[in-house]
CSV table of C-alpha atoms in Angstrom, one decimal:
chain,number,residue,atom,x,y,z
A,1,MET,CA,7.5,5.7,1.1
A,2,ASN,CA,8.6,2.1,2.2
A,3,ALA,CA,5.7,0.0,4.3
A,4,ASP,CA,7.6,0.1,7.8
A,5,ARG,CA,8.0,4.1,7.7
A,6,ARG,CA,6.1,6.4,9.4
A,7,GLY,CA,2.4,6.4,7.1
A,8,GLY,CA,3.2,3.3,5.8
A,9,GLU,CA,1.0,1.6,8.8
A,10,TYR,CA,-1.6,4.0,7.8
A,11,TRP,CA,-1.8,3.2,3.7
A,12,LEU,CA,-1.2,-0.5,4.9
A,13,ASP,CA,-4.8,0.0,6.6
A,14,HIS,CA,-6.2,2.2,4.2
A,15,CYS,CA,-4.8,0.1,0.7
A,16,GLU,CA,-8.3,-1.2,-0.6
A,17,GLY,CA,-8.3,-0.8,-4.7
A,18,PHE,CA,-4.1,-0.6,-4.7
A,19,GLU,CA,-2.2,-2.5,-7.5
A,20,VAL,CA,-0.2,-5.1,-6.0
A,21,GLN,CA,2.9,-5.6,-7.9
A,22,SER,CA,5.9,-8.5,-7.3
A,23,PRO,CA,9.0,-8.5,-8.8
A,24,GLU,CA,7.1,-11.0,-10.8
A,25,GLY,CA,4.8,-8.5,-12.2
A,26,LYS,CA,1.4,-7.7,-11.4
A,27,VAL,CA,-0.1,-9.6,-8.5
A,28,GLY,CA,-4.2,-8.0,-8.6
A,29,VAL,CA,-5.6,-5.9,-6.9
A,30,VAL,CA,-6.2,-5.6,-2.8
A,31,GLU,CA,-9.9,-6.5,-2.1
A,32,SER,CA,-9.5,-6.1,1.5
A,33,VAL,CA,-7.3,-6.1,4.9
A,34,VAL,CA,-7.7,-9.0,6.9
A,35,TYR,CA,-7.2,-8.5,10.8
A,36,ALA,CA,-5.4,-11.0,12.8
A,37,ALA,CA,-8.7,-11.7,16.0
A,38,ASP,CA,-5.9,-10.5,18.9
A,39,THR,CA,-4.6,-7.3,17.6
A,40,GLU,CA,-5.3,-4.2,15.7
A,41,ARG,CA,-2.8,-4.5,13.4
A,42,PRO,CA,-3.9,-6.1,10.0
A,43,ALA,CA,-2.1,-9.5,9.2
A,44,TYR,CA,-3.5,-10.4,5.4
A,45,LEU,CA,-4.3,-8.4,2.2
A,46,ALA,CA,-7.1,-10.3,0.4
A,47,VAL,CA,-5.4,-9.7,-3.9
A,48,THR,CA,-7.9,-10.8,-6.4
A,49,GLY,CA,-6.5,-11.4,-9.5
A,50,GLY,CA,-6.3,-13.8,-13.2
A,51,ARG,CA,-7.7,-13.0,-16.0
A,52,LEU,CA,-11.6,-12.6,-15.0
A,53,LEU,CA,-10.4,-11.5,-11.5
A,54,LEU,CA,-11.8,-14.7,-9.9
A,55,ARG,CA,-8.9,-15.4,-8.0
A,56,THR,CA,-8.4,-14.3,-4.2
A,57,ALA,CA,-4.9,-15.2,-2.4
A,58,PHE,CA,-4.1,-14.0,1.0
A,59,VAL,CA,-0.7,-11.8,1.4
A,60,PRO,CA,1.0,-11.5,4.6
A,61,CYS,CA,1.3,-8.0,5.2
A,62,GLY,CA,5.1,-9.1,6.3
A,63,ASP,CA,5.8,-9.2,2.7
A,64,VAL,CA,5.1,-5.6,1.7
A,65,VAL,CA,8.1,-4.1,0.9
A,66,SER,CA,6.6,-0.2,0.0
A,67,ILE,CA,3.8,1.4,-0.8
A,68,ASP,CA,2.9,4.4,-3.1
A,69,ALA,CA,-0.2,5.9,-2.0
A,70,ARG,CA,0.2,8.7,-5.2
A,71,GLU,CA,-0.1,5.8,-7.9
A,72,THR,CA,-2.3,3.3,-5.1
A,73,ARG,CA,0.1,0.7,-5.9
A,74,LEU,CA,2.3,-1.6,-3.2
A,75,ASP,CA,5.0,-4.0,-4.0
A,76,VAL,CA,5.2,-6.8,-2.4
A,77,ARG,CA,8.4,-9.9,-2.2
A,78,ALA,CA,7.2,-12.3,-4.1
A,79,ARG,CA,4.1,-13.8,-6.0
A,80,PRO,CA,1.4,-15.4,-3.8
A,81,ALA,CA,1.4,-19.1,-4.3
A,82,ARG,CA,-1.4,-20.5,-7.1
A,83,ARG,CA,-4.2,-21.9,-6.3
A,84,SER,CA,-5.5,-25.5,-7.5
A,85,VAL,CA,-7.8,-25.0,-10.7
A,86,ARG,CA,-10.1,-26.5,-8.1
A,87,THR,CA,-10.5,-23.9,-5.6
A,88,THR,CA,-10.3,-21.0,-8.2
A,89,LEU,CA,-13.0,-22.8,-10.1
A,90,ALA,CA,-14.9,-23.1,-7.0
A,91,ASP,CA,-14.5,-19.5,-5.9
A,92,GLY,CA,-15.7,-17.8,-9.0
A,93,ALA,CA,-18.5,-19.9,-9.4
A,94,ARG,CA,-19.3,-19.2,-5.6
A,95,ARG,CA,-18.7,-15.0,-7.0
A,96,MET,CA,-20.6,-15.6,-9.8
A,97,SER,CA,-23.7,-16.8,-7.8
A,98,HIS,CA,-23.2,-14.2,-5.4
A,99,ARG,CA,-24.4,-17.1,-2.4
A,100,PRO,CA,-22.7,-17.5,0.6
A,101,THR,CA,-20.4,-20.2,1.8
A,102,ALA,CA,-21.6,-23.3,3.4
A,103,SER,CA,-19.8,-22.3,6.2
A,104,SER,CA,-20.9,-18.9,6.2
A,105,VAL,CA,-24.5,-19.6,6.4
A,106,ARG,CA,-25.8,-19.9,10.2
A,107,TYR,CA,-29.3,-21.8,10.8
A,108,GLY,CA,-31.4,-21.0,13.6
A,109,SER,CA,-31.8,-23.5,16.6
A,110,GLY,CA,-34.4,-26.1,16.6
A,111,GLY,CA,-37.2,-24.1,14.8
A,112,THR,CA,-39.2,-25.9,12.6
A,113,HIS,CA,-39.0,-24.2,8.7
A,114,ASP,CA,-42.2,-22.6,6.5
A,115,GLN,CA,-42.2,-24.9,3.9
A,116,ARG,CA,-45.0,-23.5,1.6
């Protein structure tokens, strides 16, 4: 099934767990679908890959060439750019510890914290 044909939009919205392939080989597995704030259509696919599935790349939905729902696989134009080793290690350590990133932690305003 081609991604821009009827039904392709549905599967693009529901492709978590699909294997992602590029002309260079396996990219990874779709971890989640990311939507832009101003639209109801998906903008990116968060694709987890690498030996220990510690690397996440964001693939623009416009790069999806075809979706095969029966094989739970989608094909993209090219492999996403590699991230730096430092970023990859930091993301892996965060995943292993199950701790949120500093930017995702929200603190209350002006209250005192109990320090026992």
